[in-house]
Amino acid sequence: MSRVFLFCIAEEAKPFIPRLLALDKISYPFILVQSREFPAEADWFKETLADGEPFESDFIGASAADCTAWALEHQVQHNQIDQDKVAIVDARSAEDETIELRFYVRDVVANLLRPGQQSNAWYDFRVPYQKAPRLLTDLPYGDADETYGVYFWRRDGLVDERGVFDVEKAEELILQGEGFVPLDEEAWDGLHGKNEE
């Protein structure tokens, strides 16, 4: 079973980590990255924490870019790591129980991105933590031809005023056949209106 790197970058968010580690362990377990050194097998990443259990992290105060760079460098070191995905818990997570999920989009699917979007780059989605397993399953394991038109072409229109991505609405659009990537941006504008994201 693949596991997703989980980074805690804010001291005040530490109490939130046990809930994330307990979240839907069957479909999408997280593993807590505490050290900038990849652990030996005997010192594997933490997969559970009791409420209030203390832990240390070398990533307190780090940026999201620090976390994603570390993930790209180290994700190939073990076959249980789900590559090109990370979860980040920050100061905002402590306030509103959202987390940031980041996905690295490689050249192999560059043709599915909207014009102007770059491949070999990270894309972020802030979601309520309970919705994280659903988004982690949809990207990239959903049929890319049926999902990228929503998650990348329509992303901005699915983010609310707080910057939170609407996972339910995205899934609804995919079920309605709105997930297909258009042949070009002009075709997209003709189908969905010039200014719709």
PDB file of N, CA and C in Angstrom, residues 59-154:
ATOM      1  N   PHE A  59      11.086  20.155   9.834  1.00  0.00           N
ATOM      2  CA  PHE A  59      10.419  20.999   8.840  1.00  0.00           C
ATOM      3  C   PHE A  59       9.596  22.130   9.456  1.00  0.00           C
ATOM      4  N   ILE A  60       9.612  22.273  10.778  1.00  0.00           N
ATOM      5  CA  ILE A  60       8.940  23.415  11.396  1.00  0.00           C
ATOM      6  C   ILE A  60       9.628  24.680  10.884  1.00  0.00           C
ATOM      7  N   GLY A  61       8.830  25.582  10.319  1.00  0.00           N
ATOM      8  CA  GLY A  61       9.376  26.819   9.744  1.00  0.00           C
ATOM      9  C   GLY A  61       9.803  26.690   8.296  1.00  0.00           C
ATOM     10  N   ALA A  62       9.734  25.485   7.740  1.00  0.00           N
ATOM     11  CA  ALA A  62      10.107  25.290   6.327  1.00  0.00           C
ATOM     12  C   ALA A  62       9.007  25.834   5.423  1.00  0.00           C
ATOM     13  N   SER A  63       9.336  26.019   4.168  1.00  0.00           N
ATOM     14  CA  SER A  63       8.341  26.429   3.177  1.00  0.00           C
ATOM     15  C   SER A  63       7.770  25.194   2.490  1.00  0.00           C
ATOM     16  N   ALA A  64       6.658  25.389   1.802  1.00  0.00           N
ATOM     17  CA  ALA A  64       6.094  24.294   1.005  1.00  0.00           C
ATOM     18  C   ALA A  64       7.104  23.848  -0.054  1.00  0.00           C
ATOM     19  N   ALA A  65       7.845  24.786  -0.616  1.00  0.00           N
ATOM     20  CA  ALA A  65       8.850  24.439  -1.628  1.00  0.00           C
ATOM     21  C   ALA A  65       9.956  23.566  -1.037  1.00  0.00           C
ATOM     22  N   ASP A  66      10.331  23.814   0.224  1.00  0.00           N
ATOM     23  CA  ASP A  66      11.320  22.949   0.884  1.00  0.00           C
ATOM     24  C   ASP A  66      10.801  21.512   0.964  1.00  0.00           C
ATOM     25  N   CYS A  67       9.519  21.383   1.319  1.00  0.00           N
ATOM     26  CA  CYS A  67       8.907  20.052   1.470  1.00  0.00           C
ATOM     27  C   CYS A  67       8.841  19.320   0.133  1.00  0.00           C
ATOM     28  N   THR A  68       8.403  20.014  -0.896  1.00  0.00           N
ATOM     29  CA  THR A  68       8.256  19.347  -2.190  1.00  0.00           C
ATOM     30  C   THR A  68       9.610  18.995  -2.798  1.00  0.00           C
ATOM     31  N   ALA A  69      10.613  19.836  -2.580  1.00  0.00           N
ATOM     32  CA  ALA A  69      11.962  19.513  -3.075  1.00  0.00           C
ATOM     33  C   ALA A  69      12.487  18.264  -2.371  1.00  0.00           C
ATOM     34  N   TRP A  70      12.274  18.180  -1.063  1.00  0.00           N
ATOM     35  CA  TRP A  70      12.702  16.999  -0.302  1.00  0.00           C
ATOM     36  C   TRP A  70      11.973  15.762  -0.823  1.00  0.00           C
ATOM     37  N   ALA A  71      10.676  15.892  -1.049  1.00  0.00           N
ATOM     38  CA  ALA A  71       9.885  14.750  -1.525  1.00  0.00           C
ATOM     39  C   ALA A  71      10.386  14.249  -2.877  1.00  0.00           C
ATOM     40  N   LEU A  72      10.638  15.145  -3.814  1.00  0.00           N
ATOM     41  CA  LEU A  72      11.128  14.718  -5.131  1.00  0.00           C
ATOM     42  C   LEU A  72      12.465  14.006  -5.024  1.00  0.00           C
ATOM     43  N   GLU A  73      13.300  14.476  -4.121  1.00  0.00           N
ATOM     44  CA  GLU A  73      14.621  13.876  -3.968  1.00  0.00           C
ATOM     45  C   GLU A  73      14.550  12.491  -3.323  1.00  0.00           C
ATOM     46  N   HIS A  74      13.626  12.299  -2.377  1.00  0.00           N
ATOM     47  CA  HIS A  74      13.632  11.090  -1.561  1.00  0.00           C
ATOM     48  C   HIS A  74      12.520  10.087  -1.866  1.00  0.00           C
ATOM     49  N   GLN A  75      11.540  10.440  -2.660  1.00  0.00           N
ATOM     50  CA  GLN A  75      10.389   9.553  -2.850  1.00  0.00           C
ATOM     51  C   GLN A  75      10.743   8.232  -3.528  1.00  0.00           C
ATOM     52  N   VAL A  76      11.815   8.209  -4.278  1.00  0.00           N
ATOM     53  CA  VAL A  76      12.196   6.982  -4.986  1.00  0.00           C
ATOM     54  C   VAL A  76      12.997   6.022  -4.110  1.00  0.00           C
ATOM     55  N   GLN A  77      13.245   6.390  -2.860  1.00  0.00           N
ATOM     56  CA  GLN A  77      14.074   5.559  -1.986  1.00  0.00           C
ATOM     57  C   GLN A  77      13.332   4.368  -1.398  1.00  0.00           C
ATOM     58  N   HIS A  78      12.012   4.329  -1.557  1.00  0.00           N
ATOM     59  CA  HIS A  78      11.270   3.197  -1.019  1.00  0.00           C
ATOM     60  C   HIS A  78      10.022   2.975  -1.865  1.00  0.00           C
ATOM     61  N   ASN A  79       9.697   1.724  -2.153  1.00  0.00           N
ATOM     62  CA  ASN A  79       8.572   1.439  -3.044  1.00  0.00           C
ATOM     63  C   ASN A  79       7.208   1.637  -2.383  1.00  0.00           C
ATOM     64  N   GLN A  80       7.157   1.950  -1.088  1.00  0.00           N
ATOM     65  CA  GLN A  80       5.879   2.215  -0.439  1.00  0.00           C
ATOM     66  C   GLN A  80       5.498   3.700  -0.467  1.00  0.00           C
ATOM     67  N   ILE A  81       6.325   4.516  -1.080  1.00  0.00           N
ATOM     68  CA  ILE A  81       6.038   5.947  -1.152  1.00  0.00           C
ATOM     69  C   ILE A  81       5.245   6.236  -2.424  1.00  0.00           C
ATOM     70  N   ASP A  82       4.117   6.917  -2.269  1.00  0.00           N
ATOM     71  CA  ASP A  82       3.338   7.327  -3.436  1.00  0.00           C
ATOM     72  C   ASP A  82       4.013   8.565  -4.021  1.00  0.00           C
ATOM     73  N   GLN A  83       4.547   8.414  -5.193  1.00  0.00           N
ATOM     74  CA  GLN A  83       5.360   9.478  -5.771  1.00  0.00           C
ATOM     75  C   GLN A  83       4.524  10.645  -6.261  1.00  0.00           C
ATOM     76  N   ASP A  84       5.150  11.818  -6.220  1.00  0.00           N
ATOM     77  CA  ASP A  84       4.606  13.060  -6.777  1.00  0.00           C
ATOM     78  C   ASP A  84       3.389  13.593  -6.030  1.00  0.00           C
ATOM     79  N   LYS A  85       3.249  13.235  -4.750  1.00  0.00           N
ATOM     80  CA  LYS A  85       2.170  13.750  -3.915  1.00  0.00           C
ATOM     81  C   LYS A  85       2.719  14.069  -2.534  1.00  0.00           C
ATOM     82  N   VAL A  86       2.301  15.183  -1.965  1.00  0.00           N
ATOM     83  CA  VAL A  86       2.622  15.481  -0.573  1.00  0.00           C
ATOM     84  C   VAL A  86       1.423  16.162   0.080  1.00  0.00           C
ATOM     85  N   ALA A  87       1.366  16.041   1.396  1.00  0.00           N
ATOM     86  CA  ALA A  87       0.392  16.771   2.201  1.00  0.00           C
ATOM     87  C   ALA A  87       1.173  17.666   3.155  1.00  0.00           C
ATOM     88  N   ILE A  88       0.707  18.908   3.281  1.00  0.00           N
ATOM     89  CA  ILE A  88       1.404  19.879   4.129  1.00  0.00           C
ATOM     90  C   ILE A  88       0.415  20.471   5.124  1.00  0.00           C
ATOM     91  N   VAL A  89       0.814  20.432   6.395  1.00  0.00           N
ATOM     92  CA  VAL A  89       0.026  21.020   7.477  1.00  0.00           C
ATOM     93  C   VAL A  89       0.768  22.268   7.925  1.00  0.00           C
ATOM     94  N   ASP A  90       0.075  23.412   7.865  1.00  0.00           N
ATOM     95  CA  ASP A  90       0.709  24.684   8.169  1.00  0.00           C
ATOM     96  C   ASP A  90      -0.055  25.419   9.270  1.00  0.00           C
ATOM     97  N   ALA A  91       0.304  26.671   9.522  1.00  0.00           N
ATOM     98  CA  ALA A  91      -0.358  27.445  10.573  1.00  0.00           C
ATOM     99  C   ALA A  91      -1.848  27.562  10.308  1.00  0.00           C
ATOM    100  N   ARG A  92      -2.237  27.697   9.069  1.00  0.00           N
ATOM    101  CA  ARG A  92      -3.650  27.804   8.750  1.00  0.00           C
ATOM    102  C   ARG A  92      -4.401  26.518   9.111  1.00  0.00           C
ATOM    103  N   SER A  93      -3.757  25.379   8.961  1.00  0.00           N
ATOM    104  CA  SER A  93      -4.384  24.098   9.295  1.00  0.00           C
ATOM    105  C   SER A  93      -4.850  24.078  10.745  1.00  0.00           C
ATOM    106  N   ALA A  94      -4.075  24.693  11.622  1.00  0.00           N
ATOM    107  CA  ALA A  94      -4.430  24.737  13.038  1.00  0.00           C
ATOM    108  C   ALA A  94      -5.693  25.566  13.268  1.00  0.00           C
ATOM    109  N   GLU A  95      -5.953  26.504  12.364  1.00  0.00           N
ATOM    110  CA  GLU A  95      -7.106  27.394  12.519  1.00  0.00           C
ATOM    111  C   GLU A  95      -8.372  26.827  11.889  1.00  0.00           C
ATOM    112  N   ASP A  96      -8.264  26.284  10.681  1.00  0.00           N
ATOM    113  CA  ASP A  96      -9.488  25.905   9.960  1.00  0.00           C
ATOM    114  C   ASP A  96      -9.550  24.434   9.532  1.00  0.00           C
ATOM    115  N   GLU A  97      -8.583  23.621   9.958  1.00  0.00           N
ATOM    116  CA  GLU A  97      -8.567  22.185   9.678  1.00  0.00           C
ATOM    117  C   GLU A  97      -8.536  21.866   8.186  1.00  0.00           C
ATOM    118  N   THR A  98      -7.876  22.730   7.416  1.00  0.00           N
ATOM    119  CA  THR A  98      -7.601  22.421   6.013  1.00  0.00           C
ATOM    120  C   THR A  98      -6.137  22.035   5.885  1.00  0.00           C
ATOM    121  N   ILE A  99      -5.829  21.289   4.837  1.00  0.00           N
ATOM    122  CA  ILE A  99      -4.439  20.966   4.546  1.00  0.00           C
ATOM    123  C   ILE A  99      -4.175  21.276   3.080  1.00  0.00           C
ATOM    124  N   GLU A 100      -2.919  21.384   2.772  1.00  0.00           N
ATOM    125  CA  GLU A 100      -2.538  21.628   1.391  1.00  0.00           C
ATOM    126  C   GLU A 100      -2.020  20.328   0.793  1.00  0.00           C
ATOM    127  N   LEU A 101      -2.635  19.903  -0.303  1.00  0.00           N
ATOM    128  CA  LEU A 101      -2.151  18.754  -1.052  1.00  0.00           C
ATOM    129  C   LEU A 101      -1.445  19.280  -2.291  1.00  0.00           C
ATOM    130  N   ARG A 102      -0.295  18.730  -2.569  1.00  0.00           N
ATOM    131  CA  ARG A 102       0.462  19.151  -3.750  1.00  0.00           C
ATOM    132  C   ARG A 102       0.732  17.941  -4.632  1.00  0.00           C
ATOM    133  N   PHE A 103       0.583  18.179  -5.942  1.00  0.00           N
ATOM    134  CA  PHE A 103       0.763  17.135  -6.948  1.00  0.00           C
ATOM    135  C   PHE A 103       1.791  17.619  -7.964  1.00  0.00           C
ATOM    136  N   TYR A 104       2.758  16.758  -8.268  1.00  0.00           N
ATOM    137  CA  TYR A 104       3.776  17.082  -9.263  1.00  0.00           C
ATOM    138  C   TYR A 104       3.318  16.526 -10.603  1.00  0.00           C
ATOM    139  N   VAL A 105       3.136  17.402 -11.568  1.00  0.00           N
ATOM    140  CA  VAL A 105       2.642  17.010 -12.891  1.00  0.00           C
ATOM    141  C   VAL A 105       3.825  16.896 -13.848  1.00  0.00           C
ATOM    142  N   ARG A 106       4.020  15.713 -14.352  1.00  0.00           N
ATOM    143  CA  ARG A 106       5.171  15.431 -15.211  1.00  0.00           C
ATOM    144  C   ARG A 106       4.849  15.630 -16.694  1.00  0.00           C
ATOM    145  N   ASP A 107       5.909  15.607 -17.501  1.00  0.00           N
ATOM    146  CA  ASP A 107       5.778  15.809 -18.954  1.00  0.00           C
ATOM    147  C   ASP A 107       4.800  14.848 -19.607  1.00  0.00           C
ATOM    148  N   VAL A 108       4.697  13.637 -19.059  1.00  0.00           N
ATOM    149  CA  VAL A 108       3.886  12.598 -19.687  1.00  0.00           C
ATOM    150  C   VAL A 108       2.416  13.018 -19.814  1.00  0.00           C
ATOM    151  N   VAL A 109       1.948  13.935 -18.966  1.00  0.00           N
ATOM    152  CA  VAL A 109       0.570  14.412 -19.073  1.00  0.00           C
ATOM    153  C   VAL A 109       0.502  15.906 -19.406  1.00  0.00           C
ATOM    154  N   ALA A 110       1.571  16.456 -19.919  1.00  0.00           N
ATOM    155  CA  ALA A 110       1.611  17.890 -20.232  1.00  0.00           C
ATOM    156  C   ALA A 110       0.508  18.299 -21.199  1.00  0.00           C
ATOM    157  N   ASN A 111       0.142  17.393 -22.098  1.00  0.00           N
ATOM    158  CA  ASN A 111      -0.903  17.711 -23.092  1.00  0.00           C
ATOM    159  C   ASN A 111      -2.284  17.856 -22.444  1.00  0.00           C
ATOM    160  N   LEU A 112      -2.436  17.455 -21.187  1.00  0.00           N
ATOM    161  CA  LEU A 112      -3.718  17.571 -20.504  1.00  0.00           C
ATOM    162  C   LEU A 112      -3.844  18.851 -19.685  1.00  0.00           C
ATOM    163  N   LEU A 113      -2.756  19.610 -19.614  1.00  0.00           N
ATOM    164  CA  LEU A 113      -2.786  20.860 -18.872  1.00  0.00           C
ATOM    165  C   LEU A 113      -3.342  21.991 -19.734  1.00  0.00           C
ATOM    166  N   ARG A 114      -3.854  23.016 -19.081  1.00  0.00           N
ATOM    167  CA  ARG A 114      -4.368  24.184 -19.774  1.00  0.00           C
ATOM    168  C   ARG A 114      -3.194  24.963 -20.360  1.00  0.00           C
ATOM    169  N   PRO A 115      -3.373  25.608 -21.510  1.00  0.00           N
ATOM    170  CA  PRO A 115      -2.281  26.422 -22.060  1.00  0.00           C
ATOM    171  C   PRO A 115      -1.774  27.406 -21.011  1.00  0.00           C
ATOM    172  N   GLY A 116      -0.464  27.479 -20.894  1.00  0.00           N
ATOM    173  CA  GLY A 116       0.154  28.357 -19.903  1.00  0.00           C
ATOM    174  C   GLY A 116       0.532  27.633 -18.621  1.00  0.00           C
ATOM    175  N   GLN A 117      -0.060  26.464 -18.379  1.00  0.00           N
ATOM    176  CA  GLN A 117       0.340  25.674 -17.220  1.00  0.00           C
ATOM    177  C   GLN A 117       1.569  24.854 -17.594  1.00  0.00           C
ATOM    178  N   GLN A 118       2.474  24.734 -16.660  1.00  0.00           N
ATOM    179  CA  GLN A 118       3.747  24.071 -16.926  1.00  0.00           C
ATOM    180  C   GLN A 118       3.738  22.636 -16.422  1.00  0.00           C
ATOM    181  N   SER A 119       4.417  21.760 -17.149  1.00  0.00           N
ATOM    182  CA  SER A 119       4.653  20.417 -16.634  1.00  0.00           C
ATOM    183  C   SER A 119       5.932  20.451 -15.807  1.00  0.00           C
ATOM    184  N   ASN A 120       6.219  19.338 -15.143  1.00  0.00           N
ATOM    185  CA  ASN A 120       7.348  19.264 -14.218  1.00  0.00           C
ATOM    186  C   ASN A 120       7.264  20.384 -13.192  1.00  0.00           C
ATOM    187  N   ALA A 121       6.068  20.534 -12.653  1.00  0.00           N
ATOM    188  CA  ALA A 121       5.792  21.567 -11.658  1.00  0.00           C
ATOM    189  C   ALA A 121       4.777  21.041 -10.655  1.00  0.00           C
ATOM    190  N   TRP A 122       4.768  21.644  -9.470  1.00  0.00           N
ATOM    191  CA  TRP A 122       3.826  21.281  -8.417  1.00  0.00           C
ATOM    192  C   TRP A 122       2.566  22.132  -8.526  1.00  0.00           C
ATOM    193  N   TYR A 123       1.415  21.518  -8.287  1.00  0.00           N
ATOM    194  CA  TYR A 123       0.122  22.213  -8.239  1.00  0.00           C
ATOM    195  C   TYR A 123      -0.510  21.911  -6.891  1.00  0.00           C
ATOM    196  N   ASP A 124      -1.047  22.959  -6.250  1.00  0.00           N
ATOM    197  CA  ASP A 124      -1.558  22.789  -4.897  1.00  0.00           C
ATOM    198  C   ASP A 124      -3.077  22.933  -4.839  1.00  0.00           C
ATOM    199  N   PHE A 125      -3.658  22.213  -3.907  1.00  0.00           N
ATOM    200  CA  PHE A 125      -5.095  22.233  -3.640  1.00  0.00           C
ATOM    201  C   PHE A 125      -5.274  22.241  -2.124  1.00  0.00           C
ATOM    202  N   ARG A 126      -5.871  23.298  -1.582  1.00  0.00           N
ATOM    203  CA  ARG A 126      -6.178  23.337  -0.152  1.00  0.00           C
ATOM    204  C   ARG A 126      -7.578  22.785   0.040  1.00  0.00           C
ATOM    205  N   VAL A 127      -7.694  21.776   0.909  1.00  0.00           N
ATOM    206  CA  VAL A 127      -8.971  21.091   1.120  1.00  0.00           C
ATOM    207  C   VAL A 127      -9.199  20.845   2.606  1.00  0.00           C
ATOM    208  N   PRO A 128     -10.465  20.694   3.023  1.00  0.00           N
ATOM    209  CA  PRO A 128     -10.716  20.215   4.382  1.00  0.00           C
ATOM    210  C   PRO A 128     -10.037  18.853   4.548  1.00  0.00           C
ATOM    211  N   TYR A 129      -9.435  18.620   5.690  1.00  0.00           N
ATOM    212  CA  TYR A 129      -8.609  17.418   5.825  1.00  0.00           C
ATOM    213  C   TYR A 129      -9.389  16.129   5.583  1.00  0.00           C
ATOM    214  N   GLN A 130     -10.693  16.129   5.888  1.00  0.00           N
ATOM    215  CA  GLN A 130     -11.490  14.909   5.686  1.00  0.00           C
ATOM    216  C   GLN A 130     -11.624  14.553   4.213  1.00  0.00           C
ATOM    217  N   LYS A 131     -11.464  15.538   3.325  1.00  0.00           N
ATOM    218  CA  LYS A 131     -11.608  15.321   1.876  1.00  0.00           C
ATOM    219  C   LYS A 131     -10.308  14.890   1.209  1.00  0.00           C
ATOM    220  N   ALA A 132      -9.215  14.910   1.958  1.00  0.00           N
ATOM    221  CA  ALA A 132      -7.908  14.603   1.370  1.00  0.00           C
ATOM    222  C   ALA A 132      -7.860  13.236   0.682  1.00  0.00           C
ATOM    223  N   PRO A 133      -8.365  12.154   1.296  1.00  0.00           N
ATOM    224  CA  PRO A 133      -8.280  10.860   0.600  1.00  0.00           C
ATOM    225  C   PRO A 133      -8.990  10.845  -0.749  1.00  0.00           C
ATOM    226  N   ARG A 134     -10.092  11.577  -0.862  1.00  0.00           N
ATOM    227  CA  ARG A 134     -10.823  11.599  -2.134  1.00  0.00           C
ATOM    228  C   ARG A 134     -10.003  12.270  -3.226  1.00  0.00           C
ATOM    229  N   LEU A 135      -9.401  13.398  -2.903  1.00  0.00           N
ATOM    230  CA  LEU A 135      -8.601  14.096  -3.910  1.00  0.00           C
ATOM    231  C   LEU A 135      -7.344  13.304  -4.238  1.00  0.00           C
ATOM    232  N   LEU A 136      -6.724  12.690  -3.235  1.00  0.00           N
ATOM    233  CA  LEU A 136      -5.531  11.885  -3.478  1.00  0.00           C
ATOM    234  C   LEU A 136      -5.830  10.693  -4.379  1.00  0.00           C
ATOM    235  N   THR A 137      -7.058  10.181  -4.315  1.00  0.00           N
ATOM    236  CA  THR A 137      -7.456   9.068  -5.172  1.00  0.00           C
ATOM    237  C   THR A 137      -7.768   9.551  -6.589  1.00  0.00           C
ATOM    238  N   ASP A 138      -8.412  10.700  -6.695  1.00  0.00           N
ATOM    239  CA  ASP A 138      -8.770  11.226  -8.021  1.00  0.00           C
ATOM    240  C   ASP A 138      -7.542  11.626  -8.827  1.00  0.00           C
ATOM    241  N   LEU A 139      -6.566  12.215  -8.190  1.00  0.00           N
ATOM    242  CA  LEU A 139      -5.355  12.663  -8.884  1.00  0.00           C
ATOM    243  C   LEU A 139      -4.174  11.858  -8.388  1.00  0.00           C
ATOM    244  N   PRO A 140      -3.495  11.153  -9.220  1.00  0.00           N
ATOM    245  CA  PRO A 140      -3.731  11.002 -10.646  1.00  0.00           C
ATOM    246  C   PRO A 140      -4.416   9.704 -11.018  1.00  0.00           C
ATOM    247  N   TYR A 141      -5.013   8.986 -10.055  1.00  0.00           N
ATOM    248  CA  TYR A 141      -5.496   7.647 -10.350  1.00  0.00           C
ATOM    249  C   TYR A 141      -6.824   7.604 -11.089  1.00  0.00           C
ATOM    250  N   GLY A 142      -7.554   8.702 -11.097  1.00  0.00           N
ATOM    251  CA  GLY A 142      -8.718   8.743 -11.966  1.00  0.00           C
ATOM    252  C   GLY A 142      -8.242   8.752 -13.412  1.00  0.00           C
ATOM    253  N   ASP A 143      -9.128   8.498 -14.329  1.00  0.00           N
ATOM    254  CA  ASP A 143      -8.781   8.566 -15.743  1.00  0.00           C
ATOM    255  C   ASP A 143      -8.414  10.009 -16.073  1.00  0.00           C
ATOM    256  N   ALA A 144      -7.156  10.237 -16.414  1.00  0.00           N
ATOM    257  CA  ALA A 144      -6.675  11.601 -16.632  1.00  0.00           C
ATOM    258  C   ALA A 144      -7.499  12.338 -17.676  1.00  0.00           C
ATOM    259  N   ASP A 145      -7.933  11.623 -18.724  1.00  0.00           N
ATOM    260  CA  ASP A 145      -8.735  12.274 -19.759  1.00  0.00           C
ATOM    261  C   ASP A 145     -10.074  12.760 -19.210  1.00  0.00           C
ATOM    262  N   GLU A 146     -10.516  12.195 -18.099  1.00  0.00           N
ATOM    263  CA  GLU A 146     -11.809  12.559 -17.540  1.00  0.00           C
ATOM    264  C   GLU A 146     -11.704  13.460 -16.316  1.00  0.00           C
ATOM    265  N   THR A 147     -10.502  13.698 -15.822  1.00  0.00           N
ATOM    266  CA  THR A 147     -10.361  14.500 -14.608  1.00  0.00           C
ATOM    267  C   THR A 147      -9.591  15.797 -14.793  1.00  0.00           C
ATOM    268  N   TYR A 148      -8.603  15.811 -15.667  1.00  0.00           N
ATOM    269  CA  TYR A 148      -7.741  16.982 -15.757  1.00  0.00           C
ATOM    270  C   TYR A 148      -8.487  18.224 -16.249  1.00  0.00           C
ATOM    271  N   GLY A 149      -9.524  18.030 -17.048  1.00  0.00           N
ATOM    272  CA  GLY A 149     -10.319  19.177 -17.494  1.00  0.00           C
ATOM    273  C   GLY A 149     -10.994  19.898 -16.349  1.00  0.00           C
ATOM    274  N   VAL A 150     -11.293  19.160 -15.264  1.00  0.00           N
ATOM    275  CA  VAL A 150     -11.867  19.788 -14.071  1.00  0.00           C
ATOM    276  C   VAL A 150     -10.758  20.278 -13.154  1.00  0.00           C
ATOM    277  N   TYR A 151      -9.848  19.394 -12.777  1.00  0.00           N
ATOM    278  CA  TYR A 151      -8.853  19.748 -11.766  1.00  0.00           C
ATOM    279  C   TYR A 151      -7.848  20.796 -12.237  1.00  0.00           C
ATOM    280  N   PHE A 152      -7.592  20.876 -13.519  1.00  0.00           N
ATOM    281  CA  PHE A 152      -6.611  21.855 -13.981  1.00  0.00           C
ATOM    282  C   PHE A 152      -7.237  22.967 -14.828  1.00  0.00           C
ATOM    283  N   TRP A 153      -8.129  22.633 -15.733  1.00  0.00           N
ATOM    284  CA  TRP A 153      -8.728  23.672 -16.566  1.00  0.00           C
ATOM    285  C   TRP A 153      -9.754  24.499 -15.787  1.00  0.00           C
ATOM    286  N   ARG A 154     -10.468  23.894 -14.856  1.00  0.00           N
ATOM    287  CA  ARG A 154     -11.531  24.599 -14.132  1.00  0.00           C
ATOM    288  C   ARG A 154     -11.181  24.871 -12.675  1.00  0.00           C
TER     289      ARG A 154
END
